[in-house]
Coordinates of C-alpha atoms in Angstrom, one line a residue:
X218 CA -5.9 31.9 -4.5
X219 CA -5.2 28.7 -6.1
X220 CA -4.2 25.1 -3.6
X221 CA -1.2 24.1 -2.9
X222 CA -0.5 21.2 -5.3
X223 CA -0.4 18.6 -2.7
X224 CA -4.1 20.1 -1.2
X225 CA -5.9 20.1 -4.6
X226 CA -7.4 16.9 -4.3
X227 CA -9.3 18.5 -1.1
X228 CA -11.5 20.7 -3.5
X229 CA -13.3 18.1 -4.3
X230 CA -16.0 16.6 -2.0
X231 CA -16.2 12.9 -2.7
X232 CA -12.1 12.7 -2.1
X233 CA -12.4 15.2 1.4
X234 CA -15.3 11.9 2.5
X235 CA -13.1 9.3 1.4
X236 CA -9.6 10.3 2.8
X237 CA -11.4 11.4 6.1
X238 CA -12.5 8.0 6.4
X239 CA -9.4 6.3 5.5
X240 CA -7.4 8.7 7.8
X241 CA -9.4 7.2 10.8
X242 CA -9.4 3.6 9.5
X243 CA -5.9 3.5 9.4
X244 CA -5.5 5.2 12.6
X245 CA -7.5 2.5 14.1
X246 CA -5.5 -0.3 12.3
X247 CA -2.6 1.1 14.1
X248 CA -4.1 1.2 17.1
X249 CA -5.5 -2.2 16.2
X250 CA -1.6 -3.7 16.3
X251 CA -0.6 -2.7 19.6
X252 CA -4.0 -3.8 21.5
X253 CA -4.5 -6.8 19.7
X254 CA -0.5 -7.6 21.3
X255 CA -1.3 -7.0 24.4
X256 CA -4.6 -8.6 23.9
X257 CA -3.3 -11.2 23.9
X258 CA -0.7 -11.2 26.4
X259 CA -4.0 -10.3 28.4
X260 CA -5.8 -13.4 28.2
X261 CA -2.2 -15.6 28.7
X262 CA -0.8 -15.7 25.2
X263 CA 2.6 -16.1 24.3
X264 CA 4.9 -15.4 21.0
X265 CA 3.2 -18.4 20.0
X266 CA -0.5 -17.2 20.3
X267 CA 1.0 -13.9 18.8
X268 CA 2.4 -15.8 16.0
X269 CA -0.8 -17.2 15.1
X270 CA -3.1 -14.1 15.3
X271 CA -0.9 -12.3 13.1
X272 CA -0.7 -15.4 10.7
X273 CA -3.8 -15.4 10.7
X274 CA -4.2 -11.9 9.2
X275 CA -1.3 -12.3 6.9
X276 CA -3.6 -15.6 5.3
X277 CA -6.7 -13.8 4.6
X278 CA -5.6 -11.1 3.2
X279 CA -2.9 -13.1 0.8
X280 CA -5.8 -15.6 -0.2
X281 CA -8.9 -13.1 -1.0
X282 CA -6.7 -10.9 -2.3
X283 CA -6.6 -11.3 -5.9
X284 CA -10.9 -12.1 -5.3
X285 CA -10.6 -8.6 -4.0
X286 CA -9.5 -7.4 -7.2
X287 CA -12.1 -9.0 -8.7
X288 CA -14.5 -7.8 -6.9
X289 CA -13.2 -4.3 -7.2
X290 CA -13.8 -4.8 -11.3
X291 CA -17.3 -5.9 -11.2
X292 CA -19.4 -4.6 -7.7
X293 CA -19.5 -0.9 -7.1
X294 CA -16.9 0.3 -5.2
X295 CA -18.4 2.8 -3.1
X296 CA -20.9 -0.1 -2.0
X297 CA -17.6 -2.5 -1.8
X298 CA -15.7 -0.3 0.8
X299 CA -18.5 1.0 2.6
X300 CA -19.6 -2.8 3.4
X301 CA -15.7 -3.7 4.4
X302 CA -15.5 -1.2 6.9
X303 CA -18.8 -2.3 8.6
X304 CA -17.5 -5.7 8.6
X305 CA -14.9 -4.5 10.1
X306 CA -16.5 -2.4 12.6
X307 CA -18.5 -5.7 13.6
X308 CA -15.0 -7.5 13.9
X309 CA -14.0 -5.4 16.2
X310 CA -16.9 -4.3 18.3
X311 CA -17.5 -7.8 19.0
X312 CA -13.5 -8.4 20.3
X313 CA -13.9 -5.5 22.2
X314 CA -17.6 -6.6 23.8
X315 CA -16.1 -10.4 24.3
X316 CA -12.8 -8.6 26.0
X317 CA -15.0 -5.7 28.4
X318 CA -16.9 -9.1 29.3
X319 CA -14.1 -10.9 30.0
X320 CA -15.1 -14.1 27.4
X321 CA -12.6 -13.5 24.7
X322 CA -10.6 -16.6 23.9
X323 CA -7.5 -16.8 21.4
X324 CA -9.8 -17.8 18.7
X325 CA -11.9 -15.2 18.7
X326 CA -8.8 -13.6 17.9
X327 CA -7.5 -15.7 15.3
X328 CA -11.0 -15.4 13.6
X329 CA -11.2 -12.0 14.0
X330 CA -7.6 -11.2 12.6
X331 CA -8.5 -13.7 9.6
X332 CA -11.6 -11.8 8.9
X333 CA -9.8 -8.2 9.0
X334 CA -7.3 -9.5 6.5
X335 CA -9.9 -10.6 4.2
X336 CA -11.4 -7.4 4.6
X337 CA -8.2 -5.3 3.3
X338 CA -8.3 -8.0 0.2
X339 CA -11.0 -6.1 -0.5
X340 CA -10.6 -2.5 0.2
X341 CA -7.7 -1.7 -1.2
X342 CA -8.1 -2.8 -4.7
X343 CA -11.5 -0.7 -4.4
X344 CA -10.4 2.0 -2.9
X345 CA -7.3 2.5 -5.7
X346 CA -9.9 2.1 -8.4
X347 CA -12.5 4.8 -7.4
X348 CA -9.9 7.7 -6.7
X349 CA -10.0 7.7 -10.7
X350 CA -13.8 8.1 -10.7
X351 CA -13.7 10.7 -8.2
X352 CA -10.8 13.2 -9.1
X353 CA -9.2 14.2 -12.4
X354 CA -6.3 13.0 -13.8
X355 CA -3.8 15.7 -12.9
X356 CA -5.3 15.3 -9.2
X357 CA -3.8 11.3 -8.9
X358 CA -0.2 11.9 -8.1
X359 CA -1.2 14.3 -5.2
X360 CA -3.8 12.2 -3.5
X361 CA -1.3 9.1 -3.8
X362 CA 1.0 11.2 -2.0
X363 CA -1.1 12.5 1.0
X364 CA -2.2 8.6 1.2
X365 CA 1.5 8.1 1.7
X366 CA 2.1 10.7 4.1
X367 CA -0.9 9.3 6.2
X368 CA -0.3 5.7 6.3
X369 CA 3.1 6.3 8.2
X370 CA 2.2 8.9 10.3
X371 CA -0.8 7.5 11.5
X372 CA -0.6 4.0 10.7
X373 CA 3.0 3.5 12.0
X374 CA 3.6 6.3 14.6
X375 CA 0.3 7.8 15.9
X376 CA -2.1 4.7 16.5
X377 CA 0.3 2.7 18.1
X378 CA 1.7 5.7 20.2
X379 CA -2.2 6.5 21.7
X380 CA -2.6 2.4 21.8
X381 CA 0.3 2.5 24.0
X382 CA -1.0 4.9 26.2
X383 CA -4.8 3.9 26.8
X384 CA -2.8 0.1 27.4
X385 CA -0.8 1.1 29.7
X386 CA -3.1 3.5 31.6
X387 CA -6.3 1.4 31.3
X388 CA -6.7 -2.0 29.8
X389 CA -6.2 -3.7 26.1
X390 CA -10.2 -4.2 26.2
X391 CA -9.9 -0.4 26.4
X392 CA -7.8 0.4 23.2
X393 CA -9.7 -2.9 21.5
X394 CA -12.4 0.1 22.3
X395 CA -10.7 2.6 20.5
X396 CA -10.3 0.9 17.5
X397 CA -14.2 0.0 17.4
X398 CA -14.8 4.0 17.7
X399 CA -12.6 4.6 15.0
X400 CA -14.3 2.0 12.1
X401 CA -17.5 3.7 13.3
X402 CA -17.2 6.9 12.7
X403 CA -14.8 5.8 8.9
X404 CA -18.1 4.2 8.3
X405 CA -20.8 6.9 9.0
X406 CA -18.3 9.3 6.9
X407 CA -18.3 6.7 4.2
X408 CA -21.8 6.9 4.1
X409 CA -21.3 10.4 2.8
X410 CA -19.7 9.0 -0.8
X411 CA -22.1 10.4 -3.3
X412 CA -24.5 8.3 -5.2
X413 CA -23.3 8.4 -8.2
X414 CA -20.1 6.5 -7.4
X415 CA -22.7 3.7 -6.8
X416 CA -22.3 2.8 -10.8
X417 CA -20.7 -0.4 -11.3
X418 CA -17.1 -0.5 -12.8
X419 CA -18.3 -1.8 -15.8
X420 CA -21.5 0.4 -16.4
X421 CA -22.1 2.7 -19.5
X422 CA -19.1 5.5 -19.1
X423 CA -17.0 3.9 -17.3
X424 CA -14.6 2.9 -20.1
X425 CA -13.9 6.1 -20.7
X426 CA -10.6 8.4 -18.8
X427 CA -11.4 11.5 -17.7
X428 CA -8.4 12.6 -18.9
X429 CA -9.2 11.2 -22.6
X430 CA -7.0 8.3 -22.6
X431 CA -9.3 5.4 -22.2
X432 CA -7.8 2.2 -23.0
X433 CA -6.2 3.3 -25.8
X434 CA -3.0 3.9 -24.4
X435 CA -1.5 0.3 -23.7
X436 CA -4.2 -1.4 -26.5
X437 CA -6.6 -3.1 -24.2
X438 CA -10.5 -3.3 -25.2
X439 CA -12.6 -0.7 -23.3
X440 CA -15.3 -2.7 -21.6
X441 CA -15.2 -6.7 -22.3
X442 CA -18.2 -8.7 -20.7
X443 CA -18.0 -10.0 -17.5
X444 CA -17.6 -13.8 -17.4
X445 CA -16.3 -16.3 -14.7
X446 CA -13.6 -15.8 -11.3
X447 CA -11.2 -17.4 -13.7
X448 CA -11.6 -15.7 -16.7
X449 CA -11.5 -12.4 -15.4
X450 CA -8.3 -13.4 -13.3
X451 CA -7.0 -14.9 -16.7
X452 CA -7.8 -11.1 -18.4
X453 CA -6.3 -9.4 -15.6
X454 CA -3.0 -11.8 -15.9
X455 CA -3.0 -11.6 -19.6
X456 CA -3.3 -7.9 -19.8
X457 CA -0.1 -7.4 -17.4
X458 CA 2.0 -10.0 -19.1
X459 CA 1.5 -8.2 -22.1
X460 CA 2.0 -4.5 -21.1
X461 CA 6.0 -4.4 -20.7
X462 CA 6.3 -1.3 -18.2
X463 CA 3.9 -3.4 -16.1
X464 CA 5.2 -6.8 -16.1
X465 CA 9.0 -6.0 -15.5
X466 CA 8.0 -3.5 -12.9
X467 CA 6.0 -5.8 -11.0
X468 CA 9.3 -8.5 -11.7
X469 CA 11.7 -5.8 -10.1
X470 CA 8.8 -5.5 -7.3
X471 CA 8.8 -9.6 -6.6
X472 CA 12.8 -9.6 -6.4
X473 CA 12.9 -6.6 -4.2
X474 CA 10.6 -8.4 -2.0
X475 CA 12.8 -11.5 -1.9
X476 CA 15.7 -9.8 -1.0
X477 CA 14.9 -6.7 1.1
X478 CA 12.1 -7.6 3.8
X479 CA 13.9 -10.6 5.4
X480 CA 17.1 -8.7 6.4
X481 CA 14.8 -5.7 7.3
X482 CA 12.5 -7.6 9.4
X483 CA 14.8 -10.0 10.9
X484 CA 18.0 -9.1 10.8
X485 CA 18.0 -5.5 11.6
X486 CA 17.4 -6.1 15.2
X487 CA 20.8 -8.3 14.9
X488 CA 22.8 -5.3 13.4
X489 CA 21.2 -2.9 15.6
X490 CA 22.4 -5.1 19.2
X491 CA 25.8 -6.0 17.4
X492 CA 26.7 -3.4 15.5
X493 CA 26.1 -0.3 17.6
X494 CA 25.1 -1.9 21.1
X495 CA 21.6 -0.8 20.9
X496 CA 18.5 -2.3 22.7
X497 CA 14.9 -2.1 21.1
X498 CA 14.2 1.6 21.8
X499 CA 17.2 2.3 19.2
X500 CA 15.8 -0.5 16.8
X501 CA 12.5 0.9 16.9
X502 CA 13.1 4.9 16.4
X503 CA 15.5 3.5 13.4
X504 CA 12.4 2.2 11.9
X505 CA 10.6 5.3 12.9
X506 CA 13.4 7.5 10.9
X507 CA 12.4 4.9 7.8
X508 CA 8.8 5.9 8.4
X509 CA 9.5 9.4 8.6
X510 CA 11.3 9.6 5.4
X511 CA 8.7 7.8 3.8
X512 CA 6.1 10.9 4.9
X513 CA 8.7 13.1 3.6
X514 CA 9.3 12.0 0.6
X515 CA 5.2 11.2 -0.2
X516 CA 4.1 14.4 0.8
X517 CA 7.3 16.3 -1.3
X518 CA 6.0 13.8 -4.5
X519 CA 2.6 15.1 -3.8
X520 CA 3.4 18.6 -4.2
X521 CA 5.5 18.5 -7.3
X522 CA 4.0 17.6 -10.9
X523 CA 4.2 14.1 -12.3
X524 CA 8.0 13.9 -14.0
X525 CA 7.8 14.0 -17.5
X526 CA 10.3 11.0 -17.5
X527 CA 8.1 9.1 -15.0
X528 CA 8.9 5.8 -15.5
X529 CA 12.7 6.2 -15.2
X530 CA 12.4 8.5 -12.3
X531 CA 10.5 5.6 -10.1
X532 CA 12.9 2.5 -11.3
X533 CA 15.6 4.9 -10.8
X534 CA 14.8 5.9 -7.3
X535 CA 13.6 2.5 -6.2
X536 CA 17.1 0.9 -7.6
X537 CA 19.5 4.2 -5.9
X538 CA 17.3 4.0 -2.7
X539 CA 18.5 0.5 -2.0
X540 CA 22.2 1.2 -2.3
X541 CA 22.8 2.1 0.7
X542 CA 21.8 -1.1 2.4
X543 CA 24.3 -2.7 0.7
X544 CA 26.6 -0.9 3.7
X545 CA 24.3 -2.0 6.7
X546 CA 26.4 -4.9 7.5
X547 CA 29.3 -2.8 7.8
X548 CA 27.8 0.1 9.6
X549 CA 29.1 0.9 13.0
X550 CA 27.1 4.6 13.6
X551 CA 24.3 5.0 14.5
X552 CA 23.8 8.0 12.3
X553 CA 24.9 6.2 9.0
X554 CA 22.6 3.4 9.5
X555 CA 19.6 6.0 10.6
X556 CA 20.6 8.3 7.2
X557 CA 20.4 5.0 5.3
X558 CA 17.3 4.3 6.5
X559 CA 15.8 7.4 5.9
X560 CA 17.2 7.7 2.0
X561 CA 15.5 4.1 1.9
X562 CA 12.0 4.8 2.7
X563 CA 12.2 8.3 1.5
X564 CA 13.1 6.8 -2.5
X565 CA 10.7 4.0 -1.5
X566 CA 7.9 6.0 -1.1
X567 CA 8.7 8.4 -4.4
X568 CA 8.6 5.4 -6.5
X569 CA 5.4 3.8 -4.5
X570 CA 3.4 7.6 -5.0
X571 CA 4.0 7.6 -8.8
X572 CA 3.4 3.6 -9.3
X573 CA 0.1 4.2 -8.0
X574 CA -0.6 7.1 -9.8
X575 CA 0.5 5.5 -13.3
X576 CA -2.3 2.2 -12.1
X577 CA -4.4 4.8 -12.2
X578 CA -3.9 6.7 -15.5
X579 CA -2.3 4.3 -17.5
X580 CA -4.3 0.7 -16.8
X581 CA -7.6 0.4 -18.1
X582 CA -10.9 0.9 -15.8
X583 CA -12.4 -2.0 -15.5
X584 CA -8.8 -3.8 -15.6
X585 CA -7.9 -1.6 -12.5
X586 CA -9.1 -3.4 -9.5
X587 CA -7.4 -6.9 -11.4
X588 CA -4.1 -5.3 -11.8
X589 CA -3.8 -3.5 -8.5
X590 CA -4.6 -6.7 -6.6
X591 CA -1.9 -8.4 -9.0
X592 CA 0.4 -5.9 -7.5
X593 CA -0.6 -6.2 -3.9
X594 CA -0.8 -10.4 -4.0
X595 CA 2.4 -10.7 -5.7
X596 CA 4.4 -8.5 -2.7
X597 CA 2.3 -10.0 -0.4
X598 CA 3.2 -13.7 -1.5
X599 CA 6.8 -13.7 -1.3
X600 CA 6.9 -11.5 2.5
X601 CA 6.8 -14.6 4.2
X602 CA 9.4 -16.3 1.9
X603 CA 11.8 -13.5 2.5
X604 CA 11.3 -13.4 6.1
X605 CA 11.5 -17.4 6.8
X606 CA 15.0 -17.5 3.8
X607 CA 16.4 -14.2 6.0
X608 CA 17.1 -16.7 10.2
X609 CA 18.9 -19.8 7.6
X610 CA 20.9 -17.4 5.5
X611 CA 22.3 -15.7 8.5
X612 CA 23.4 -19.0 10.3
X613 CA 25.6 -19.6 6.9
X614 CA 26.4 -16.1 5.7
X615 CA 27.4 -13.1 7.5
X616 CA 25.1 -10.5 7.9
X617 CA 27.3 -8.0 5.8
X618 CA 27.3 -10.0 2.9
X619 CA 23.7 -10.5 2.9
X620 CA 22.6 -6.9 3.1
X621 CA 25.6 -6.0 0.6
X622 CA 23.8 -8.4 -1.7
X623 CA 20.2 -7.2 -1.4
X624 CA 21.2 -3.7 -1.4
X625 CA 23.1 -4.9 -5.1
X626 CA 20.7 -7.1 -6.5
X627 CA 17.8 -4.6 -6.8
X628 CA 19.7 -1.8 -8.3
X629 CA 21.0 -3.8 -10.8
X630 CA 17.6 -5.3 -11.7
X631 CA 16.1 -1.9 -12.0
X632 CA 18.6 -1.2 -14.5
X633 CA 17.2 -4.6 -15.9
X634 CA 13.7 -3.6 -16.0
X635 CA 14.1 -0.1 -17.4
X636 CA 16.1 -1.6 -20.3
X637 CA 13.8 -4.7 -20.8
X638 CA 10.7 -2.7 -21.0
X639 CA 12.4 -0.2 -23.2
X640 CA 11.0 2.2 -20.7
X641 CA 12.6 5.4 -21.9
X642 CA 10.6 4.7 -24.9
X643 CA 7.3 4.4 -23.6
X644 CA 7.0 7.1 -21.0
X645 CA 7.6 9.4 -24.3
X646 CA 5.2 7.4 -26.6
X647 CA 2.3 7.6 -23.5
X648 CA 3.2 10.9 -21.7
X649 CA 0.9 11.8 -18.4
X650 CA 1.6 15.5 -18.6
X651 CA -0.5 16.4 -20.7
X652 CA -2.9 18.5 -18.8
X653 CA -0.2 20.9 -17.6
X654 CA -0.8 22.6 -21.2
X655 CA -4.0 22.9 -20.8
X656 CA -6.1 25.9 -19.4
X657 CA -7.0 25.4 -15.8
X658 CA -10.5 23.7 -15.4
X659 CA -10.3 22.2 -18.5
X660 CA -9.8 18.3 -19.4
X661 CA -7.6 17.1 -22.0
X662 CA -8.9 15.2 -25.0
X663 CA -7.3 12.7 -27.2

């Protein structure tokens, strides 16, 4: 009896090792942000001292980041991800030996933080560039999608939940602990990656698809010669400037940014005590009903074949799936603001499953650690920008109007982008689906 669409990726060995280790990394991490809170408050930090732990994360992974990338083009990527997470094993062993002892200081913190950011500079743009080494093509858009439905369910819901608990019934040294057991065992089960993943990016096959497509699909050379930092940042830049459906997606991403994560992050809370009299229990299971849309939607995307107009369907569901924050201001139910919520991360996460996958068929190999790192920096860049624009704008503008214009804008420059890019056009001129006419087993060929 053939899998479930969504479970296919599980047939195959290297992916079951490699989610399984991700699954309790990112458990951990959410773990990781409750302890490290009332770590904190443990050893008599404030907002301040919280402020600057979490800065401190937020810097090293915005300023290795595109290194990550990098890195993730030239090192081997099974030997790049297995040596992050024992970094960050040692990270957090050592917090949690310091805190059982009772030495830790807030700049064991800080430093600690730092070094975990750097550490996801690294991982991610690794760990999106081997799932095309280890699975075929038609594989992609469902392990994207159980990625998805694991980050907010464990990331944002379960880690935090069982840090909660082992806080509030033991210690924050205690959960500090539990985070330590968790890159453990993510790092024995890494271990398990099979050896032939240890082939650098660039190394004899690799400029080759599996699913035939190689480079040939958006013109790029198939394996150009390593040079310096610069020049392969300068290839990576040049090849997305040059690749419409790339650039103007990553533009729409940048604007969205701008305009969307300030009100959420700072101004929600405001609409939530205002608007419908609620406290912080009501603000936080409204984010919870974001998060749970977002599993939703990821593991429905992961289930269903790639859509034959892919490109339209993501811009189209990432511009829609912002409309109705255009209303938040104006919200006075619960229930409206919570269903807005939910269509929010639900389209979010459709377009974010089929973004990754098309990084993955559609960019070339050893451009693909480069261009996802490109993606990740320039989101991560302008989160702060948003965030510190979002306090200012509200003392001047009511909150309405600032949510009716970022739930606007980005519609309108999805329209933008799709148009621009002539995107309609080149989702028929490069189509994904080809393997659906194919026998099952077998690999499509140019």
């Amino acid at each position: 009896m053939p899998l479930p669409r969504a479970l296919r990726p599980f047939s195959h060995r290297e992916y079951r090792v490699l989610i399984g280790a991700l699954a309790i990394s990112i458990f951990g991490s959410g773990m990781w942000a409750v302890a490290m809170v009332y770590q904190v408050i443990h050893i008599g930090g404030g907002p301040l001292e919280l402020s600057l732990v979490a800065a401190a994360g937020s810097v090293g992974l915005v300023a290795f980041v595109l290194a990550g990338g990098i890195a993730a083009d030239r090192v081997p990527q099974r030997l790049l991800i297995i040596a992050v997470e024992g970094i960050n094993l040692a990270v957090i062993a050592t917090v949690s030996g310091l805190a059982m002892a009772g030495w830790l200081q807030l700049w064991h913190l800080v430093a600690g933080a730092f070094v975990l950011g750097v550490g996801a500079a690294f991982f991610f743009p690794a760990y999106s560039a081997i799932l095309p080494r280890i699975l075929p093509p038609e594989d992609l858009l469902a392990a994207n999608g159980m990625e998805g439905t694991l980050r907010p369910t464990l990331q944002q819901a379960a880690g935090p939940a069982v840090a909660g608990v082992v806080v509030a019934a033991l210690s924050p040294s205690h959960a500090v602990t539990g985070v330590a057991v968790c890159h453990l065992l993510a790092f024995i089960i890494l271990n398990f990656l099979g050896q032939h993943a240890l082939e650098a990016p660039g190394g004899r096959g690799h400029g080759a698809r599996r699913d035939g497509s190689g480079d040939a699909a958006d013109g790029a050379p198939t394996a150009p010669a390593k040079t310096s930092f610069f020049a392969d940042l300068r290839e990576g830049v040049t090849y997305t400037v040059r690749t419409p459906w790339l650039l103007w997606t990553l533009l729409w991403a940048c604007i969205s940014v701008l305009f969307l994560i300030g009100p959420i992050e700072v101004l929600l809370p405001f609409v939530t005590r205002d608007q419908l009299g609620g406290d912080s229990r009501m603000f936080g299971f409204l984010l919870a009903v974001m998060g749970v849309g977002s599993a939703v939607a990821s593991l429905v995307t992961a289930s269903v074949p790639l859509p034959r107009r892919y490109l339209t369907v993501m811009m189209v569901c990432w511009g829609a799936g912002t409309l109705p924050l255009a209303a938040v201001g104006l919200m006075d139910s619960f229930w409206l603001l919570a269903l807005a919520l939910f269509i929010f991360g639900a389209t979010g996460s459709v377009g974010m499953v089929i973004w990754g996958t098309l990084l993955q068929r559609r960019v070339p190999p050893h451009l693909l650690g480069r261009v996802s790192s490109l993606d990740f920096f320039v989101s991560l860049a302008l989160m702060p920008v948003s965030m510190a624009l979002a306090g200012p704008a509200a003392a001047v503008l009511p909150i309405w109007l600032i949510f009716l214009v970022a739930g606007g804008v980005c519609p309108v420059m999805a329209v933008v982008a799709l148009l621009a890019a002539r995107m309609s056009v080149d989702e028929i001129a490069h189509p994904l689906d080809r393997q659906g006419t194919l026998p099952a087993g077998a690999e499509a060929t140019t």
